[in-house]
CSV table of C-alpha atoms and ligand atoms in Angstrom, one decimal:
chain,number,residue,atom,x,y,z
A,226,MET,CA,9.6,-20.0,-11.5
A,227,ARG,CA,8.6,-22.1,-8.5
A,228,ASN,CA,7.5,-20.2,-5.4
A,229,PHE,CA,6.9,-17.0,-7.3
A,230,ILE,CA,3.2,-16.0,-7.3
A,231,THR,CA,1.8,-12.9,-8.8
A,232,ILE,CA,-1.6,-11.3,-8.1
A,233,GLU,CA,-3.4,-9.3,-10.8
A,234,GLY,CA,-6.7,-7.5,-11.3
A,235,CYS,CA,-8.2,-4.2,-12.4
A,236,ASP,CA,-7.7,-1.0,-10.3
A,237,GLY,CA,-10.0,-1.0,-7.2
A,238,VAL,CA,-10.5,-4.7,-7.1
A,239,GLY,CA,-9.0,-4.9,-3.7
A,240,LYS,CA,-5.7,-6.7,-4.6
A,241,THR,CA,-3.6,-4.7,-2.1
A,242,HIS,CA,-6.1,-5.3,0.7
A,243,GLN,CA,-6.3,-9.1,-0.1
A,244,THR,CA,-2.5,-9.3,-0.1
A,245,ARG,CA,-2.4,-7.6,3.3
A,246,LEU,CA,-5.1,-10.0,4.7
A,247,LEU,CA,-3.1,-12.9,3.4
A,248,LYS,CA,0.1,-11.6,4.9
A,249,GLN,CA,-1.6,-11.3,8.3
A,250,PHE,CA,-2.9,-14.8,8.0
A,251,CYS,CA,0.5,-16.2,7.2
A,252,GLU,CA,2.2,-14.3,10.1
A,253,GLU,CA,-0.5,-15.5,12.5
A,254,ASN,CA,-0.1,-19.1,11.4
A,255,GLY,CA,3.7,-19.5,11.5
A,256,TYR,CA,4.5,-19.2,7.8
A,257,ASN,CA,7.7,-17.3,8.1
A,258,ASN,CA,9.1,-18.0,4.7
A,259,MET,CA,6.7,-15.7,2.8
A,260,VAL,CA,7.6,-12.4,1.2
A,261,PHE,CA,4.9,-9.9,0.2
A,262,THR,CA,5.9,-7.2,-2.2
A,263,ARG,CA,4.4,-5.0,-5.0
A,264,GLU,CA,4.9,-3.4,-8.3
A,265,PRO,CA,5.6,-0.8,-9.5
A,266,GLY,CA,8.0,-0.2,-6.5
A,267,GLY,CA,8.7,-2.6,-3.7
A,268,SER,CA,12.3,-1.4,-3.1
A,269,ASP,CA,13.9,1.9,-2.7
A,270,ILE,CA,14.9,2.8,-6.3
A,271,ALA,CA,11.8,1.1,-7.7
A,272,GLU,CA,9.6,3.1,-5.4
A,273,GLN,CA,11.2,6.3,-6.7
A,274,ILE,CA,10.3,5.2,-10.3
A,275,ARG,CA,6.7,4.4,-9.1
A,276,LYS,CA,6.3,8.0,-7.9
A,277,ILE,CA,7.3,9.3,-11.4
A,278,ILE,CA,4.9,6.9,-13.1
A,279,LEU,CA,1.9,7.6,-11.0
A,280,ASP,CA,2.3,11.4,-10.5
A,281,ALA,CA,-0.9,12.9,-11.9
A,282,ARG,CA,1.1,16.0,-13.0
A,283,ASN,CA,3.0,13.9,-15.5
A,284,THR,CA,0.2,14.3,-18.1
A,285,ASP,CA,2.6,14.4,-21.0
A,286,MET,CA,4.3,11.1,-20.4
A,287,ASP,CA,4.7,9.2,-23.6
A,288,ASP,CA,3.1,5.7,-23.5
A,289,LEU,CA,6.3,4.0,-24.5
A,290,CYS,CA,8.2,5.9,-21.8
A,291,GLU,CA,5.6,4.7,-19.3
A,292,ALA,CA,6.1,1.1,-20.5
A,293,PHE,CA,9.9,1.4,-20.1
A,294,LEU,CA,9.5,2.9,-16.6
A,295,TYR,CA,7.3,0.0,-15.5
A,296,SER,CA,10.0,-2.4,-16.8
A,297,ALA,CA,12.8,-0.4,-15.2
A,298,SER,CA,11.0,-0.6,-11.9
A,299,ARG,CA,10.6,-4.4,-12.4
A,300,ILE,CA,14.2,-5.0,-13.2
A,301,GLN,CA,15.3,-3.2,-10.0
A,302,HIS,CA,12.7,-4.8,-7.8
A,303,LEU,CA,13.7,-8.3,-9.1
A,304,LYS,CA,17.3,-7.5,-8.2
A,305,ASP,CA,16.6,-6.1,-4.8
A,306,ILE,CA,13.7,-8.3,-3.5
A,307,VAL,CA,12.5,-11.2,-5.7
A,308,LYS,CA,15.7,-12.9,-6.7
A,309,PRO,CA,17.4,-12.8,-3.2
A,310,ALA,CA,14.2,-14.1,-1.6
A,311,LEU,CA,13.7,-17.0,-4.1
A,312,GLU,CA,17.4,-17.9,-3.7
A,313,GLN,CA,16.8,-18.2,0.1
A,314,GLY,CA,14.0,-20.6,-0.6
A,315,LYS,CA,11.2,-18.2,0.3
A,316,VAL,CA,7.8,-17.9,-1.4
A,317,VAL,CA,7.3,-14.5,-3.0
A,318,PHE,CA,3.8,-13.0,-3.5
A,319,CYS,CA,4.0,-10.0,-5.9
A,320,ASP,CA,1.1,-7.6,-6.2
A,321,ARG,CA,1.2,-7.0,-10.0
A,322,TYR,CA,3.9,-8.1,-12.5
A,323,VAL,CA,4.4,-8.5,-16.2
A,324,HIS,CA,0.7,-9.3,-16.9
A,325,SER,CA,-0.1,-5.7,-15.8
A,326,SER,CA,2.2,-4.4,-18.4
A,327,TYR,CA,0.8,-6.7,-21.1
A,328,VAL,CA,-2.8,-5.4,-20.5
A,329,TYR,CA,-2.3,-1.8,-19.4
A,330,GLN,CA,0.5,-0.8,-21.8
A,331,GLY,CA,0.1,-3.5,-24.5
A,332,LEU,CA,-3.6,-3.5,-24.8
A,333,GLY,CA,-5.0,-0.5,-22.8
A,334,ARG,CA,-2.5,2.0,-24.2
A,335,GLY,CA,-2.5,0.2,-27.5
A,336,LEU,CA,1.3,-0.3,-27.8
A,337,GLY,CA,0.7,-3.9,-28.9
A,338,LEU,CA,1.0,-7.1,-26.9
A,339,GLU,CA,4.0,-8.4,-28.8
A,340,LYS,CA,6.1,-5.4,-28.2
A,341,ILE,CA,5.4,-5.4,-24.5
A,342,VAL,CA,6.0,-9.1,-24.2
A,343,LEU,CA,9.4,-8.6,-25.8
A,344,LEU,CA,10.3,-5.7,-23.6
A,345,ASN,CA,9.4,-7.7,-20.6
A,346,GLU,CA,11.3,-10.8,-21.8
A,347,ILE,CA,14.4,-8.5,-21.8
A,348,ALA,CA,13.5,-7.2,-18.3
A,349,VAL,CA,12.7,-10.4,-16.5
A,350,GLY,CA,14.3,-13.3,-18.4
A,351,GLU,CA,13.4,-16.6,-16.8
A,352,TYR,CA,11.7,-14.9,-13.8
A,353,MET,CA,8.1,-15.7,-14.8
A,354,PRO,CA,5.5,-16.6,-12.1
A,355,GLU,CA,4.7,-20.2,-11.2
A,356,PHE,CA,1.1,-19.0,-11.5
A,357,THR,CA,-0.9,-15.8,-11.4
A,358,VAL,CA,-4.0,-15.2,-9.3
A,359,PHE,CA,-6.5,-13.0,-11.1
A,360,LEU,CA,-9.0,-11.2,-8.9
A,361,ASP,CA,-12.0,-11.0,-11.2
A,362,LEU,CA,-14.2,-8.0,-11.0
A,363,ASN,CA,-15.0,-5.6,-13.8
A,364,PRO,CA,-13.6,-2.1,-13.4
A,365,GLU,CA,-17.0,-0.4,-13.3
A,366,ASN,CA,-18.0,-2.4,-10.2
A,367,ALA,CA,-14.5,-2.2,-8.7
A,368,PHE,CA,-14.5,1.6,-8.9
A,369,LYS,CA,-18.1,1.8,-7.6
A,370,ARG,CA,-17.1,-0.3,-4.6
A,371,LYS,CA,-14.1,1.9,-3.7
A,372,GLY,CA,-16.1,5.1,-4.2
A,373,GLY,CA,-14.7,6.2,-7.5
A,374,ALA,CA,-11.3,6.5,-9.1
A,375,ASP,CA,-8.4,8.3,-7.3
A,376,LYS,CA,-7.7,11.3,-9.5
A,377,THR,CA,-4.3,11.9,-7.9
A,378,ASP,CA,-3.2,8.6,-9.4
A,379,ARG,CA,-2.2,9.1,-13.1
A,380,MET,CA,-3.4,5.6,-14.1
A,381,GLU,CA,-6.6,5.5,-12.1
A,382,ALA,CA,-7.5,8.9,-13.6
A,383,VAL,CA,-7.5,7.5,-17.2
A,384,GLU,CA,-11.0,7.3,-18.7
A,385,GLN,CA,-13.3,4.3,-18.0
A,386,ALA,CA,-12.9,2.9,-21.5
A,387,PHE,CA,-9.2,2.4,-20.9
A,388,HIS,CA,-10.0,0.3,-17.8
A,389,ALA,CA,-12.6,-1.7,-19.7
A,390,LYS,CA,-9.9,-2.5,-22.3
A,391,VAL,CA,-7.6,-3.6,-19.5
A,392,TYR,CA,-10.2,-5.9,-18.1
A,393,GLN,CA,-10.9,-7.4,-21.6
A,394,GLY,CA,-7.1,-7.8,-21.9
A,395,TYR,CA,-6.9,-9.9,-18.8
A,396,LYS,CA,-9.7,-12.1,-20.0
A,397,LYS,CA,-8.0,-12.6,-23.4
A,398,LEU,CA,-4.7,-13.6,-21.7
A,399,ILE,CA,-6.6,-16.0,-19.4
A,400,ALA,CA,-8.5,-17.6,-22.4
A,401,GLU,CA,-5.2,-18.0,-24.2
A,402,ARG,CA,-3.1,-19.5,-21.4
A,403,PRO,CA,-5.6,-20.8,-18.7
A,404,GLU,CA,-2.9,-23.0,-17.1
A,405,CYS,CA,-1.0,-19.9,-16.0
A,406,PHE,CA,-3.9,-18.4,-14.0
A,407,GLU,CA,-6.1,-19.0,-11.0
A,408,VAL,CA,-9.2,-16.9,-11.4
A,409,ILE,CA,-11.0,-15.8,-8.3
A,410,ASP,CA,-14.4,-14.2,-8.3
A,411,ALA,CA,-13.9,-11.0,-6.4
A,412,SER,CA,-17.5,-9.7,-6.4
A,413,GLY,CA,-18.3,-10.9,-2.9
A,414,THR,CA,-17.2,-9.6,0.5
A,415,GLU,CA,-13.5,-9.1,1.4
A,416,GLN,CA,-13.7,-12.2,3.6
A,417,GLN,CA,-15.3,-14.3,0.9
A,418,THR,CA,-12.6,-13.4,-1.6
A,419,GLN,CA,-9.9,-14.0,1.1
A,420,MET,CA,-11.2,-17.5,1.7
A,421,LYS,CA,-11.2,-18.3,-2.0
A,422,LEU,CA,-7.6,-17.0,-2.3
A,423,ARG,CA,-6.5,-19.2,0.6
A,424,GLU,CA,-8.4,-22.2,-0.9
A,425,VAL,CA,-6.3,-21.8,-4.1
A,426,LEU,CA,-3.1,-21.6,-2.1
A,427,PHE,CA,-3.9,-24.7,-0.1
A,428,ARG,CA,-4.8,-26.6,-3.3
A,429,ARG,CA,-1.6,-25.5,-5.0
A,430,GLY,CA,0.5,-26.6,-1.9
A,431,VAL,CA,1.7,-23.1,-1.1
A,432,LEU,CA,-0.2,-23.2,2.2
A,433,ARG,CA,-0.2,-26.5,4.1
B,529,TMP,P1,-1.4,-0.4,-8.0
B,529,TMP,O1,-2.5,0.7,-7.9
B,529,TMP,O2,-1.9,-1.8,-8.1
B,529,TMP,O3,-0.3,-0.2,-7.0
B,529,TMP,O4,-0.7,-0.2,-9.4
B,529,TMP,C1,-0.4,1.1,-9.9
B,529,TMP,C2,-1.0,1.3,-11.3
B,529,TMP,O5,0.0,0.9,-12.2
B,529,TMP,C3,-2.3,0.6,-11.6
B,529,TMP,O6,-3.1,1.5,-12.2
B,529,TMP,C4,-1.8,-0.5,-12.6
B,529,TMP,C5,-0.6,0.2,-13.3
B,529,TMP,N1,0.4,-0.7,-13.8
B,529,TMP,C6,0.6,-0.7,-15.2
B,529,TMP,O7,0.0,0.1,-15.9
B,529,TMP,N2,1.6,-1.5,-15.7
B,529,TMP,C7,2.4,-2.3,-14.9
B,529,TMP,O8,3.3,-3.0,-15.4
B,529,TMP,C8,2.1,-2.3,-13.5
B,529,TMP,C9,2.9,-3.1,-12.6
B,529,TMP,C10,1.1,-1.5,-13.0
């Protein structure tokens, strides 16, 4: 869907920080038609679902329950934030979206890509991103840079092998559908990554 851009990457890669820097740049340069949001969460009910998903005390959560909760949060967030903004002609940047479910639940948890693609087709219908920015840094280096995984976050706390599968999952999706992705090397400094991100957005005509 035009004007709907999603940002993906492994935990700790700096997605949230990059999105914040981009938001600041847009505000300072008069782009007042941009909406920055995130998943899971991004609206009141969706943020409540986020808390349940990420609560480290929920150690017994079933993997399929987790997949449905991410989709449930997605449905609500689409209704509350994404659809209204796109209808008003705004550009929506979403920190994580369906590709996170494909790789974390489908491949990382091992529920199977087909099942998670189907679940998300039901959840989002035609609301697929125009393109997806992938911030490329392997999880080992990403966690090292941020000083280790946050053990109070149920997903970050999962063993390193899981995060390695997630990273390989992203690589597989990109190899299969390169036209859907803009891959950015995120191994440099924050500023270098931010400049690469802006270059992509200028090239794609999102920034002018
Ligand atoms: P965040 O740390 O980027 O806010 O994302 C929260 C965690 O949720 C992160 O570990 C990635 C994970 N996640 C999934 O497993 N599936 C999903 O569909 C989404 C959106 C996030």
